[in-house]
Structure formats: structure tokens, C-alpha cells
Amino acid sequence: MPMIEFKSVSKWYGSFQVLKDCTTKVEKGEVVVVCGPSGSGKSTLIKCVNALEPFQQGEIVVNGQSVGDKATNLPQLRSKIGMVFQHFELFPHMTVIENLNLAQVKVLGRGTEEATEKSRMLLKRVGMIDHAPKFPGQLSGGQQQRVAIARGLAMDPIAMLFDEPTSALDPEMINEVLDVMVELAHEGMTMMCVTHEMGFARKVAHRVIFMDRGEIVEDATKDEFFGTPRSERAQLFLSKILQH
Amino acid sequence: MNFDISIITNSLPYLWKGFQYTLELTVISAAGGLFFGTLLALARLSSIKGLQMTAAGYVNLMRSIPLVLVIFWFFFLVPLILQAITGAERPPQVGAERTAIITFIMFEAAYFCEIMRAGIQSIPRGQIHSSYALGLNYSQTMRLVILPQAFRNMLPVLLTQTIILFQDTSLVYVISATDFVGAAAKIAQRDSKLVEMYLFVALVYFILCFSLSLAVKQLQQKIAVIR
Amino acid sequence: MNYNWNWGVFFQETPDGGTFYWEMLVSGLGWTLAVSVVAWLIAMTVGAVVGTMRTLDGKAPVLFGHAWVELFRNIPLLVQMFLWYFVIPEFVPPLKHWMVNTEPVFAQFLSAVLCLGLFTSARIAEQVRAGIQSLPRGQRLAGSALGLTTWQSYRHVLLPMAFRIIIPPLTSETMNLIKNSSIALTIGLAELTFRARELGEYTFSFFEAFTAATLVYVVIAMSANRVMAHVERRVAVPGLIAAGGGGH
């Protein structure tokens, strides 16, 4: 059973179709990179996985549970999938450690002590333990994003979603975040990453999905994708992105 | 014209009692108004059409009629409503002071609602997304993530509104409640010392409101730096 | 609820005969509008002047403008009403003489108009200042570069744009003024809210009387909104989103 399975997912904003009949899947332990030009629907696709965006047609099944099903307990489902956002979205009125503790205590029902222990362990892992008592506003973008990854991991997720985790970062901070993600991939975490970092894709991805205008144009293994992209659109995109 | 300062010093205990009621009315109304105003704001921003429209209707109605008329409305309605709730034979005697508290809570709720609504809308959508992504439900997301930020961002505006409320409570004069102005007016009329009493009242209000608004301005700058 | 509904009350004759109760409300509405219009004119004129002063280069006008705004903003309007009606005439003997000898309603009207006009002027001054300061600095420099005097720059360049920008807040200040005019009932002026309460006391039809007054205020608020929206469209400068033009 795949960890995440998309079955003919379509989504409209009013009369504008942002997702067209998308079908793909992410197996357990697999790292899938989703790329494509801006406005291609890749962020929308990944946000459908934990129902941050509703979709009108098709089905998404996560770990055996249908996301669009009214009977599905969304908070419970979401708590099992970590998500990292482009703009970090740490809670600015809470310290780093409080950011990590919040959902552990309120959603998973862990005691504060247990949660803090877990949080400290993860902060150590992303190299942010010294910043535990600081507020997000006192950290650099790269530091904030590493905390955000730790916050997602604190829930012991079965999969992690990354929505352009490095595109709001200054160039010199991109690697510190990618390093954490690479390490995570090597540990066998199931990951779905929307990103333009093709170096990251080459290094750890198992599969690459290329989207354009709401459609999944390419869905191939890493070697296939970088070796011989079959579509013109993907070729064009790659040539543009690899120039720099 | 002789300025008789002794009338003020002699009536200080009575004025102080009135002033205490003014403070009580302000604090309770601000707290209650903020509570109900926040609920109204959430209702206005909810996706349930009926809730949204009811809240908007209430807020717009309260904001388009004069406070004096609102005070008269509640002074007339509160006993009747309490009678209907309790099933008593006659409308209960509530008293101007207690009616005024209910009135101001309900009236200020409309104004605090609009402030909190602006505050909630100023929080980036990503904050809601990241809360949901962590598995928090709607009420947890609002209580733990969105409202604390909205409240902090809007604190200067909320305090400024409270200073306005502090001044507006003087209008309970129209239902003869004995607040600070009411106490001063009663003495002024009894002893024909209107000039002294009203100048004194104006001075006290001015000093308090001016210093409070300066404090709010400083707080605002402090918050601006943190952000 | 034990309440005797009597919506026909408005068409009953008053005890003193000859007039109907609805006419009481109409006369009240007349005073509400009269006070509001005159006070609005004072508020706009004084507000424009004081607001402008706060943006001048000199220290004295800025300080004066600041003091003006703080003075009116930090004393409850009710207390200001009492000051204008009971206290200030004591310091101005000719005014006191006139107020004692004229019809009470004229004395009440004058006090109410001065009180509301100057109170609102302080609030409008703040908006005017904000409007002028929101204009690009280059506008003022361009005016000077063309050889305009300070007065001419304000008159022809800065104020016309500033007033366009602040139409929305001016609308809400106008509505506040109309609502605040009800406070004149505390010095005995028989405006709309005064009359509604009076009608209630005469007939015990409080609910009907207050409902009628509420409806009238709501209608006034909605019309004021319409009028100002119309003005905003009429004076909108093409190409400027801030000046309206259907931007939002």
C-alpha cells in the first residue's frame, strides 16, 4: 500500500482549473521531488495531501485513509504528516521550544516534560538547541526553517511534506536547510518535496514529478528524468533551471 | 466671578465614589466587550453564512445609532428581558448602574469586534495552515495561535478604544447613574457650583486620558520595534 | 414579554392638541440635522486649518495644532457639552447675557454647534494631517519649484489631493458627528433621541418610539454613506487607486 496515493485529483478555483486529473503515488520510504514552473499547481497539489486545500474531484489516500472523506478525522490525520512551508510559519509569539511543544501537548496529549525532551532532542539534531529560548523573529531564515522542520518531526510523522522550503531563503542559507533534508532522506523518511533544488533531487530523490499548468507531465525515476526527459516542456524547464 | 475651590475638596469622597463606579464600568465593559467582540469577530469571519450575517447585522446596527439611544434602549429592554427569562410577574428592578454595565458590554462588543476582525485578518494565512498541518483543530488554532497574535498586534488600538470607552461611560448620566460626571453634576446642581465642578471634572479626565494615550503611544513604538 | 404594542401611536394627537406624535419625531430630526450640518461646516473649516498647521515647518503652529487635538480628544464629549453651555458663558459676559435673554433653544443650539463642531474639528484635523503627510514629499517640492507660495501649494496642490484621500475616514467622522449630536439632549435640546424618549414617556410606547428613532438613524447613516461614496467617485483622479475609482 502506498503511503500517499493521488487518484485523478482535480481542483478548480471558480472556473479556473488548477489541478487536472493528477494521478501518482509516494511509497513508504520514498523521496519524491515535485518541480515545475510557478503557477503549475505543485504547491496546490502538496497542500491537498493534508487537506489544507480542498479538491473537488478524485481521491487522495494517505496511509489507508481517504483525505476527502467527511468521516476522516482531519486533525488526527494531519498530526501524522509533517509539513514545512515556504515562509516557515513558526508562531511568532512563542519561543522555539514552545513552537515545538505546542502540538505535541495539545494534539498528541504528551506531558510538557516528555514534549520538551523530544523537542530538545530534535533541536539538537537540526543544530538549533542553543536557540531554544529565542523567539522566531530573532533567528535567520535558515535557522527558522530548521526549527520548522524540527517542529514537524516532533509529531513523529509517517511522512513529511516540503512546500518550497528554500525559496524564501537567502542563497547562503539554502544549504543548511538542504543538509537537514538530505540527512532525513538518508534515514528513510517518506518525503514529498516541492522544490527547484535540482541538486537535492539528484542527490536523494527516488522519483521526480514534473508539473505544468495543473497537469503531471512527467512522473519518472530520477535517472530517467535527468537522463532523457520525454516532454518538451520538461526539457525547456530543466534547461532554464540548470543554466544557473 | 468667585472660584470656590472648597466645594471640590468638600465633595471629594462623594466624587471618589462616582469615580470608582466609572472605573468599574470601564474595566468590566472593556473585558466583557473584548470577550463578546472576539466571538462576534469569529462569527463574522466564519464560513457559515447565517452566523456571518447575524453578527454583521448586529455590529452595523450598534455602530449606526447613537450611544445615548443605545443606553435608552437597554434601560427600557433589560428589565423586560430579565422578566421574560425569569418568568417573574413584574419587571425586576435592575437599577441604572447595573443596566449600564450590560449596555456598555453589548455596545463595546460591536467596536471591539471590528478591531479584532482587523487583527485576525492581518495574520498571514500560512499561520492557519501551519497550525492545521500540525493537527490543531479550529478552536485550538484560534485560541493558541491566531487570537494571541491578533490581540498583541491590536493591543494599542484596543487600549485606545478603552480610553474612548472610559470617556463614553460618562453618558450614563442620561439614565441618572452616579458615575464621576453624575456625582459632580448632582453636587453642581445642588450647590449651584457648575463652573467649579465641571472644570474640575474636565481637568481630571484630561490629565488621565492624556497620560494614558501617551503611554499607549510608547507601547505602540515598542511593539513596532519588536516586529 | 408583557408589552402593549401600539404601532398606531404615531398617528395619535398629542395631549396639547393640534399636532400628532409623529410630528414630534420630525421636529427632533430637524434639530438633529440642523445641529449636524452647522457643526459639520465648523468642523471641516477648523479641521482643515488645524490639520494643515500640524504639517507646517514652524514650531508654533505644529505645537498649537497638537494642543488643539489633544485638548478636544481627552475630555468626554458630555463634559465638553456642559462646559459650552454652563461654564464658558460665565467667563464671557456678553454671551451669557444673550443666552439668558434669548429663547432657550437658541442658546442650546449655539452651545451644541460649537461643542460638536470644535470636538469634530480636532478629529478631522488628525485626518487632514495624515492625508497631507501621506502625499509624496516631491509634491510639495514641485509646488515650491514652480514658484508657488506655501499658501498656494496647500490651496492648489496638497489639500485637494489630501481631501480626496481622506474621504473614507471623513465619512465615518461625519456619521460620528450625527450620532454625537444626540448628546445635545443633555442640555435640553429637543433633537431626535430626546423626542423619542419624550414620546415614550408620554405614551409608554417606548419600543415603538425607539424603533422609529433607530430606523431614522440607520437611514441617515446609509444615506451619508451613499452621498460620500458618490462624492468619492465624482472627485476621483483617474489613474490613482488611493483616490477610489473603484479600486476597492
XYZ file of C-alpha atoms in Angstrom:
719
model
C 0.000 0.000 0.000
C 1.463 3.386 -0.999
C 1.905 5.968 1.765
C 0.244 8.701 -0.317
C -1.862 7.955 -3.365
C -3.443 10.513 -5.720
C -6.287 9.169 -7.866
C -7.437 11.503 -10.654
C -7.403 14.608 -8.465
C -8.900 17.764 -9.986
C -9.364 21.140 -8.396
C -10.930 24.403 -9.520
C -10.766 27.990 -8.239
C -14.112 29.148 -9.562
C -13.977 28.281 -13.242
C -10.177 28.085 -13.348
C -8.824 24.550 -13.134
C -5.616 24.408 -11.065
C -5.243 20.619 -10.925
C -6.094 18.412 -13.869
C -6.666 14.738 -13.264
C -3.489 14.199 -11.229
C -2.591 10.575 -10.521
C 0.589 9.459 -8.760
C 1.800 7.948 -5.530
C 4.511 8.076 -2.912
C 5.662 4.756 -1.472
C 6.829 4.284 2.099
C 10.423 5.461 2.440
C 10.378 7.111 -0.957
C 11.617 10.648 -1.634
C 9.636 12.346 -4.382
C 10.553 15.766 -5.723
C 7.830 17.810 -7.403
C 9.014 20.554 -9.722
C 7.643 22.795 -12.419
C 7.231 26.445 -13.361
C 5.430 28.786 -10.989
C 1.681 28.524 -11.195
C 1.893 24.908 -12.325
C -0.134 23.725 -9.327
C 2.666 21.915 -7.484
C 2.120 23.762 -4.190
C -1.606 23.231 -4.501
C -1.076 19.509 -5.086
C 1.037 19.069 -1.979
C -1.422 21.076 0.148
C -4.199 18.719 -0.903
C -2.413 15.854 0.825
C -3.310 17.138 4.288
C -6.471 18.923 3.115
C -5.170 22.441 3.575
C -6.629 22.889 0.101
C -9.894 21.173 -0.732
C -10.278 19.427 -4.093
C -13.455 18.737 -5.990
C -12.782 15.515 -7.889
C -10.773 12.357 -7.357
C -9.380 10.849 -4.208
C -6.246 11.107 -2.086
C -5.497 8.224 0.217
C -2.936 8.723 2.971
C -1.879 5.652 4.920
C -5.168 3.977 4.036
C -7.359 6.950 4.947
C -9.223 8.953 2.309
C -8.463 12.664 2.820
C -11.642 13.995 1.213
C -13.879 11.635 3.189
C -16.126 13.545 5.606
C -15.683 10.785 8.186
C -11.905 11.247 8.278
C -10.610 12.882 11.427
C -8.542 15.614 9.773
C -6.629 16.902 12.813
C -5.594 13.328 13.614
C -4.547 12.641 10.014
C -2.660 15.924 9.757
C -0.815 15.306 13.000
C 0.775 12.275 11.341
C 2.081 14.237 8.354
C 4.740 16.872 8.967
C 4.687 19.943 6.774
C 7.297 22.613 6.119
C 6.259 25.879 4.475
C 7.968 28.349 2.178
C 7.671 31.122 4.747
C 8.473 28.889 7.759
C 5.229 29.838 9.560
C 6.656 29.465 13.029
C 4.381 31.019 15.627
C 5.990 34.406 16.300
C 4.501 34.809 19.785
C 6.074 31.603 21.056
C 9.691 30.655 21.713
C 11.390 28.000 19.607
C 10.836 25.318 22.229
C 7.199 26.352 22.684
C 6.702 26.104 18.937
C 7.863 22.513 19.075
C 5.916 21.641 22.213
C 2.550 23.118 21.266
C 1.069 20.406 19.071
C 2.814 17.592 20.957
C 0.945 18.671 24.087
C -2.340 19.822 22.557
C -2.762 17.218 19.829
C -0.778 14.166 20.891
C -1.506 14.730 24.566
C 2.118 14.399 25.661
C 3.116 15.843 29.007
C 5.142 19.061 28.896
C 8.233 17.274 30.196
C 8.051 14.489 27.650
C 7.405 17.015 24.873
C 10.300 19.213 25.941
C 12.649 16.249 25.985
C 11.591 15.288 22.469
C 11.861 18.902 21.299
C 15.353 19.310 22.698
C 16.493 16.122 21.041
C 15.228 17.323 17.661
C 16.642 20.823 18.097
C 19.997 19.218 18.773
C 19.629 17.208 15.610
C 18.987 20.294 13.439
C 21.702 22.219 15.256
C 19.347 24.692 16.926
C 19.489 23.643 20.575
C 21.277 26.839 21.602
C 18.386 28.880 20.268
C 15.629 27.037 22.152
C 14.577 30.009 24.324
C 14.626 32.543 21.459
C 11.683 33.880 19.514
C 11.420 33.177 15.765
C 11.870 36.878 14.994
C 15.386 36.678 16.472
C 16.509 33.956 14.060
C 17.734 33.994 10.468
C 15.586 32.467 7.736
C 17.681 29.317 7.547
C 17.534 28.875 11.305
C 13.770 29.370 11.310
C 13.333 26.758 8.615
C 15.443 24.232 10.523
C 13.243 24.847 13.574
C 10.177 24.375 11.370
C 11.492 21.001 10.215
C 12.117 20.002 13.823
C 8.589 21.103 14.678
C 7.201 18.775 12.042
C 9.417 15.892 13.163
C 8.345 16.330 16.781
C 4.994 14.784 15.871
C 6.720 11.515 14.829
C 5.246 11.829 11.356
C 4.848 8.939 8.914
C 5.688 11.341 6.063
C 6.990 14.870 5.573
C 5.728 17.423 3.066
C 8.015 20.268 1.969
C 6.460 23.215 0.123
C 9.348 25.163 -1.458
C 11.324 25.089 1.793
C 14.297 27.037 0.440
C 12.764 29.546 -1.980
C 12.317 32.289 0.627
C 15.906 31.930 1.843
C 18.992 33.948 1.053
C 21.387 31.817 -1.062
C 23.930 31.349 1.713
C 21.286 29.769 3.963
C 19.904 27.274 1.497
C 22.477 24.582 2.187
C 21.998 24.435 5.938
C 18.344 23.570 5.301
C 19.062 21.153 2.451
C 21.631 19.343 4.618
C 18.943 18.618 7.195
C 16.612 17.385 4.465
C 19.269 15.148 2.914
C 20.010 13.606 6.269
C 16.317 12.981 6.763
C 16.085 11.306 3.369
C 19.015 9.025 4.154
C 17.267 7.941 7.341
C 14.425 6.610 5.238
C 11.770 9.268 5.866
C 8.943 9.325 3.347
C 9.192 12.765 1.753
C 7.300 14.746 -0.841
C 9.176 17.943 -1.704
C 8.114 20.798 -3.919
C 11.425 22.410 -4.770
C 13.572 23.835 -7.540
C 16.749 22.489 -5.972
C 17.768 20.022 -8.650
C 20.994 19.253 -6.816
C 18.903 17.991 -3.928
C 16.795 15.960 -6.350
C 19.861 14.370 -7.943
C 21.320 13.525 -4.561
C 18.398 11.925 -2.741
C 15.234 11.741 -4.828
C 13.885 8.388 -5.930
C 11.367 9.914 -8.290
C 10.757 13.299 -9.868
C 7.336 14.630 -10.813
C 7.219 17.493 -13.288
C 4.054 19.598 -13.373
C 2.868 22.250 -15.787
C -0.473 24.056 -15.954
C -2.064 21.788 -13.367
C -1.034 18.555 -15.056
C 1.501 15.928 -14.109
C 3.583 15.932 -17.289
C 6.441 13.706 -16.147
C 6.449 11.091 -13.424
C 9.739 9.245 -13.654
C 12.613 7.779 -11.675
C 15.428 10.207 -11.007
C 17.732 8.638 -13.577
C 15.050 8.628 -16.254
C 14.127 12.218 -15.537
C 17.604 13.666 -15.645
C 18.713 11.305 -18.400
C 16.043 11.650 -21.023
C 13.085 13.830 -20.137
C 10.373 12.839 -22.544
C 8.369 16.025 -22.818
C 9.388 19.260 -24.436
C 8.031 21.273 -21.532
C 10.173 19.415 -19.030
C 13.223 19.816 -21.230
C 12.603 23.554 -21.513
C 12.126 23.848 -17.778
C 15.265 21.903 -17.000
C 17.388 23.890 -19.424
C 16.183 27.119 -17.817
C 16.740 25.979 -14.291
C 20.106 24.315 -14.861
C 21.606 27.352 -16.539
C 22.436 28.817 -13.164
C -16.959 85.529 39.450
C -15.599 83.713 42.509
C -13.991 80.384 42.120
C -14.901 78.277 45.138
C -12.294 75.536 45.474
C -13.689 74.329 48.793
C -16.737 72.842 47.098
C -14.431 70.417 45.362
C -12.383 69.473 48.395
C -15.547 69.056 50.485
C -17.162 66.732 48.000
C -14.087 64.625 47.204
C -15.341 61.469 48.996
C -18.588 61.550 47.038
C -16.770 62.252 43.761
C -14.370 59.387 44.513
C -17.320 57.022 44.863
C -18.588 58.147 41.484
C -15.132 57.785 40.006
C -14.825 54.247 41.351
C -18.038 53.342 39.560
C -16.669 54.914 36.355
C -13.557 52.736 36.650
C -15.570 49.636 37.442
C -17.853 50.256 34.483
C -14.886 50.840 32.173
C -12.933 47.748 33.215
C -15.893 45.361 33.194
C -17.185 46.701 29.881
C -13.756 46.519 28.262
C -13.253 42.922 29.397
C -16.771 41.829 28.516
C -16.747 43.800 25.283
C -13.454 42.217 24.253
C -14.788 38.733 25.014
C -18.050 39.105 23.117
C -16.380 41.242 20.464
C -13.895 38.444 19.743
C -16.752 35.936 19.451
C -18.527 38.343 17.094
C -15.363 38.726 15.025
C -15.018 34.947 14.714
C -18.677 34.790 13.704
C -18.151 37.489 11.076
C -15.196 35.566 9.658
C -16.857 32.163 9.811
C -17.864 30.310 6.682
C -21.413 29.842 7.960
C -23.469 32.427 6.084
C -26.236 32.782 8.692
C -23.788 33.357 11.544
C -21.792 35.782 9.433
C -24.822 37.897 8.544
C -26.317 37.918 12.030
C -23.045 39.141 13.522
C -22.568 41.735 10.786
C -26.135 42.970 11.251
C -25.665 43.365 14.992
C -22.354 45.179 14.622
C -23.614 47.528 11.919
C -26.786 48.340 13.838
C -24.836 49.162 17.016
C -22.430 51.310 15.041
C -25.059 53.319 13.236
C -27.119 54.531 16.198
C -26.040 56.976 18.912
C -24.752 55.575 22.188
C -27.342 57.664 24.050
C -30.120 55.883 22.180
C -28.484 52.511 22.878
C -28.432 53.382 26.573
C -32.126 54.284 26.478
C -32.908 51.066 24.590
C -31.225 48.836 27.147
C -32.595 50.800 30.095
C -36.040 50.017 28.717
C -35.363 46.476 27.477
C -33.186 44.878 30.178
C -35.939 44.633 32.823
C -38.386 43.252 30.251
C -35.884 40.666 29.019
C -34.999 39.610 32.569
C -38.690 39.296 33.308
C -39.175 37.120 30.250
C -36.236 34.926 31.276
C -37.172 34.544 34.928
C -40.917 34.500 34.360
C -41.412 36.987 37.175
C -44.732 38.775 37.464
C -43.266 42.254 37.246
C -40.126 43.521 35.543
C -37.299 43.294 38.132
C -35.690 46.471 39.449
C -32.231 46.314 37.910
C -31.023 49.842 38.592
C -29.271 52.266 36.283
C -25.776 51.241 37.388
C -26.162 47.566 36.565
C -28.109 48.241 33.367
C -25.265 50.476 32.255
C -22.766 47.616 32.621
C -24.846 45.335 30.396
C -25.351 48.162 27.899
C -21.692 49.022 27.579
C -20.590 45.394 27.264
C -23.036 44.874 24.405
C -22.234 48.209 22.767
C -18.454 47.917 23.025
C -18.615 44.348 21.711
C -19.512 45.818 18.310
C -16.468 48.107 18.306
C -14.038 45.527 19.722
C -15.376 43.106 17.116
C -14.181 45.302 14.285
C -10.756 45.744 15.887
C -10.296 42.013 16.465
C -11.547 41.251 12.974
C -8.894 43.520 11.512
C -6.343 41.897 13.820
C -7.274 38.368 12.772
C -7.225 39.322 9.102
C -3.759 40.817 9.496
C -2.323 37.399 10.411
C -0.899 35.629 7.323
C -2.956 32.661 6.114
C 0.131 30.474 6.437
C -0.217 30.620 10.224
C -3.598 28.926 9.981
C -2.201 26.413 7.504
C 0.751 25.528 9.679
C -1.496 25.120 12.721
C -3.832 22.830 10.824
C -0.867 20.935 9.392
C 0.245 20.186 12.961
C -3.162 18.692 13.668
C -4.609 21.520 15.727
C -8.368 21.909 15.282
C -10.218 25.196 14.615
C -10.715 26.161 18.224
C -7.102 25.329 19.175
C -5.797 27.212 16.140
C -7.772 30.308 17.092
C -7.145 30.127 20.834
C -3.460 29.221 20.775
C -2.106 30.707 17.549
C -4.270 33.308 15.813
C -6.018 35.213 18.625
C -2.910 35.745 20.778
C -1.142 37.280 17.775
C -4.176 39.333 16.746
C -4.564 40.561 20.305
C -0.896 41.508 20.558
C -0.895 43.319 17.212
C -4.067 45.188 18.077
C -3.188 45.978 21.694
C -2.580 49.709 21.094
C -5.869 50.041 19.202
C -7.714 48.076 21.883
C -6.275 50.349 24.578
C -7.155 53.475 22.613
C -10.711 52.154 22.281
C -10.729 51.581 26.043
C -9.748 55.215 26.627
C -12.671 56.246 24.417
C -14.867 53.853 26.399
C -13.634 55.441 29.630
C -14.849 58.803 28.324
C -18.070 57.403 26.876
C -19.148 55.884 30.183
C -19.921 59.450 31.269
C -23.081 59.156 29.160
C -24.709 57.011 31.841
C -25.606 60.492 33.097
C -28.678 60.260 30.836
C -30.151 57.456 32.956
C -29.102 59.228 36.172
C -26.448 56.700 37.154
C -23.945 58.178 39.589
C -20.626 57.885 37.815
C -17.875 60.508 38.119
C -19.746 63.057 35.982
C -23.065 62.094 37.552
C -21.688 62.679 41.061
C -20.212 66.026 40.034
C -23.449 67.076 38.333
C -25.506 66.240 41.393
C -23.324 68.407 43.633
C -23.061 71.123 40.998
C -26.824 71.395 40.747
C -27.449 71.093 44.492
C -24.989 73.873 45.388
C -25.142 75.877 42.135
C -21.417 75.382 41.614
C -21.449 74.327 37.984
C -18.305 76.180 36.924
C -16.092 74.662 39.610
C -17.418 71.133 39.345
C -17.409 70.836 35.576
C -13.977 72.416 35.202
C -12.640 70.026 37.829
C -14.176 67.027 36.065
C -12.791 68.162 32.706
C -9.328 68.592 34.216
C -9.316 65.138 35.802
C -10.445 63.455 32.598
C -7.920 65.397 30.558
C -4.962 64.526 32.751
C -5.903 60.843 32.892
C -6.754 60.395 29.224
C -3.789 62.416 28.004
C -1.272 60.441 30.077
C -2.898 57.142 29.120
C -2.772 57.997 25.428
C 0.906 58.933 25.769
C 1.530 55.558 27.393
C -0.277 53.801 24.559
C 1.837 55.680 22.027
C 5.009 54.490 23.757
C 3.731 50.941 23.818
C 2.995 51.220 20.114
C 6.558 52.236 19.355
C 7.870 49.403 21.491
C 5.725 46.879 19.627
C 6.820 48.367 16.309
C 10.442 47.747 17.267
C 9.841 44.132 18.277
C 8.153 43.427 14.973
C -42.914 39.774 27.125
C -45.677 41.771 28.752
C -45.764 44.707 26.479
C -48.689 46.525 24.907
C -47.883 47.006 21.260
C -49.245 50.185 19.789
C -47.770 50.993 16.424
C -50.621 53.435 15.794
C -49.215 55.735 18.465
C -47.506 57.956 15.910
C -50.861 58.964 14.462
C -52.452 59.875 17.772
C -52.820 63.507 18.738
C -50.602 64.934 21.444
C -52.296 65.981 24.727
C -51.896 69.676 23.954
C -53.852 69.034 20.768
C -53.437 70.042 17.179
C -50.323 68.020 16.455
C -49.590 64.320 16.085
C -46.881 62.336 17.806
C -45.041 61.658 14.552
C -44.566 65.392 14.183
C -42.578 65.361 17.417
C -40.096 62.989 15.837
C -39.908 65.029 12.652
C -39.166 68.178 14.613
C -36.491 66.242 16.538
C -34.978 65.036 13.272
C -34.953 68.657 12.077
C -32.836 69.724 15.047
C -30.540 66.722 14.668
C -29.880 67.648 11.060
C -29.582 71.389 11.754
C -27.029 70.845 14.520
C -25.137 68.316 12.422
C -24.930 70.482 9.312
C -23.734 73.638 11.070
C -21.318 71.720 13.281
C -20.001 69.883 10.199
C -19.219 73.165 8.467
C -17.327 74.406 11.534
C -15.534 71.074 11.901
C -14.411 70.921 8.277
C -13.177 74.504 8.207
C -11.370 74.447 11.525
C -10.192 70.890 10.958
C -8.621 71.791 7.613
C -6.815 74.769 9.158
C -5.587 72.964 12.262
C -4.635 69.849 10.302
C -2.642 71.987 7.888
C -0.900 73.757 10.758
C 0.385 70.439 12.028
C 2.224 69.902 8.747
C 3.869 73.329 8.529
C 7.576 73.863 9.151
C 7.251 76.327 12.034
C 7.318 75.099 15.628
C 4.482 77.267 16.921
C 1.741 76.162 14.511
C 2.679 72.500 14.976
C 2.510 72.851 18.738
C -0.783 74.720 18.569
C -2.276 72.071 16.299
C -1.084 69.340 18.630
C -2.528 71.061 21.693
C -5.842 71.607 19.909
C -6.215 67.938 19.035
C -5.212 66.675 22.471
C -7.481 69.141 24.269
C -10.640 68.046 22.487
C -9.752 64.383 22.345
C -9.140 63.847 26.031
C -12.275 65.283 27.619
C -15.576 63.392 27.364
C -17.937 64.990 24.886
C -20.647 65.184 27.531
C -18.360 67.233 29.779
C -17.458 69.467 26.834
C -21.168 69.995 26.235
C -21.591 71.098 29.866
C -18.582 73.412 29.557
C -20.004 75.155 26.492
C -23.473 75.500 27.986
C -22.860 76.118 31.682
C -19.260 77.199 32.149
C -17.861 79.188 29.230
C -20.714 81.764 29.211
C -19.758 82.587 32.807
C -16.404 83.816 31.509
C -17.906 85.730 28.561
C -20.499 88.158 29.981
C -21.983 89.309 26.619
C -22.521 85.674 25.614
C -24.114 84.959 28.971
C -26.355 87.992 28.593
C -27.504 86.831 25.171
C -28.070 83.252 26.302
C -30.198 84.323 29.257
C -32.366 86.643 27.202
C -32.883 84.645 24.052
C -35.150 81.640 23.547
C -33.538 78.669 25.408
C -33.471 76.625 22.219
C -31.158 79.134 20.529
C -28.771 79.086 23.464
C -28.820 75.272 23.392
C -28.320 75.248 19.655
C -25.320 77.591 19.795
C -23.645 75.594 22.563
C -24.292 72.284 20.828
C -22.991 73.515 17.488
C -19.800 74.978 18.967
C -19.201 71.906 21.107
C -19.740 69.346 18.353
C -18.086 71.471 15.681
C -14.845 72.003 17.581
C -14.761 68.464 19.001
C -15.104 67.070 15.490
C -12.612 69.601 14.114
C -9.899 68.001 16.233
C -10.693 64.587 14.779
C -10.823 65.923 11.231
C -7.563 67.784 11.791
C -5.904 64.447 12.527
C -7.235 63.014 9.281
C -6.170 66.078 7.272
C -2.675 65.872 8.740
C -2.446 62.168 7.915
C -3.719 62.880 4.412
C -1.167 65.606 3.738
C 1.676 63.551 5.204
C 0.748 60.583 3.042
C 1.438 62.625 -0.100
C 4.862 62.125 -1.663
C 7.343 64.759 -0.467
C 8.068 65.608 -4.080
C 4.616 67.182 -4.427
C 5.481 69.972 -2.025
C 8.898 70.456 -3.594
C 7.365 70.570 -7.066
C 4.980 73.263 -5.866
C 7.833 75.339 -4.492
C 9.891 74.754 -7.642
C 7.089 76.250 -9.702
C 7.269 79.359 -7.538
C 4.067 78.736 -5.598
C 3.919 80.235 -2.124
C 3.312 77.900 0.814
C -0.312 79.007 0.889
C -0.706 78.407 -2.839
C 0.925 74.971 -2.605
C -1.530 73.949 0.070
C -4.518 75.537 -1.610
C -3.935 74.152 -5.105
C -1.747 71.071 -4.720
C -1.653 69.477 -1.281
C -5.129 69.968 0.186
C -7.083 68.951 -2.933
C -5.233 65.619 -3.019
C -5.249 65.146 0.760
C -9.012 65.621 0.967
C -9.595 63.087 -1.789
C -7.515 60.522 0.061
C -9.290 61.008 3.383
C -12.852 60.783 2.137
C -13.470 57.361 3.776
C -12.385 58.475 7.277
C -14.241 61.762 6.775
C -17.367 59.737 6.074
C -17.109 57.939 9.371
C -16.352 61.206 11.187
C -19.482 62.692 9.631
C -21.540 59.772 10.878
C -19.961 60.077 14.309
C -20.953 63.733 14.329
C -24.579 62.933 13.542
C -24.634 60.277 16.255
C -22.868 62.558 18.741
C -25.446 65.299 18.168
C -27.760 63.237 20.399
C -25.598 64.283 23.361
C -27.134 67.762 22.975
C -30.198 66.333 24.724
C -28.264 66.624 27.983
C -28.522 70.419 27.753
C -32.170 70.185 26.797
C -32.039 70.437 23.013
C -35.056 68.536 21.667
C -33.332 66.550 18.927
C -34.344 63.128 17.666
C -33.285 60.922 20.591
C -34.731 63.467 23.066
C -38.045 63.368 21.226
C -38.086 59.577 21.023
C -37.669 59.308 24.770
C -40.270 62.027 25.328
C -42.712 60.206 23.094
C -42.061 57.042 25.085
C -42.686 58.791 28.375
C -45.926 60.403 27.190
C -47.411 57.268 25.666
C -45.479 54.390 27.303
C -44.822 53.194 23.763
C -41.053 53.156 24.318
C -40.463 50.272 21.973
C -42.236 51.929 19.056
C -40.610 55.308 19.704
C -37.079 53.906 19.964
C -37.606 51.702 16.925
C -38.665 54.712 14.884
C -35.627 56.718 16.006
C -33.309 53.759 15.356
C -34.661 53.364 11.843
C -34.189 57.066 11.153
C -30.554 56.928 12.332
C -29.893 53.832 10.237
C -31.387 55.545 7.184
C -29.261 58.659 7.837
C -26.132 56.522 8.184
C -26.874 54.690 4.956
C -27.607 57.892 3.049
C -24.462 59.566 4.370
C -22.535 56.541 3.140
C -24.150 56.801 -0.280
C -23.534 60.532 -0.577
C -19.881 60.229 0.389
C -19.360 57.264 -1.947
C -20.844 59.391 -4.712
C -18.562 62.304 -3.826
C -15.621 59.906 -3.775
C -16.424 58.736 -7.300
C -17.021 62.256 -8.566
C -13.703 63.645 -7.372
C -11.644 60.516 -8.085
C -8.477 61.222 -10.040
C -8.088 58.753 -12.927
C -5.079 56.501 -12.505
C -4.872 56.801 -8.719
C -6.074 53.774 -6.786
C -5.911 55.629 -3.470
C -8.446 58.153 -4.731
C -11.086 55.468 -5.230
C -12.016 54.940 -8.825
C -13.465 51.535 -7.982
C -10.149 50.166 -6.688
C -11.773 48.718 -3.623
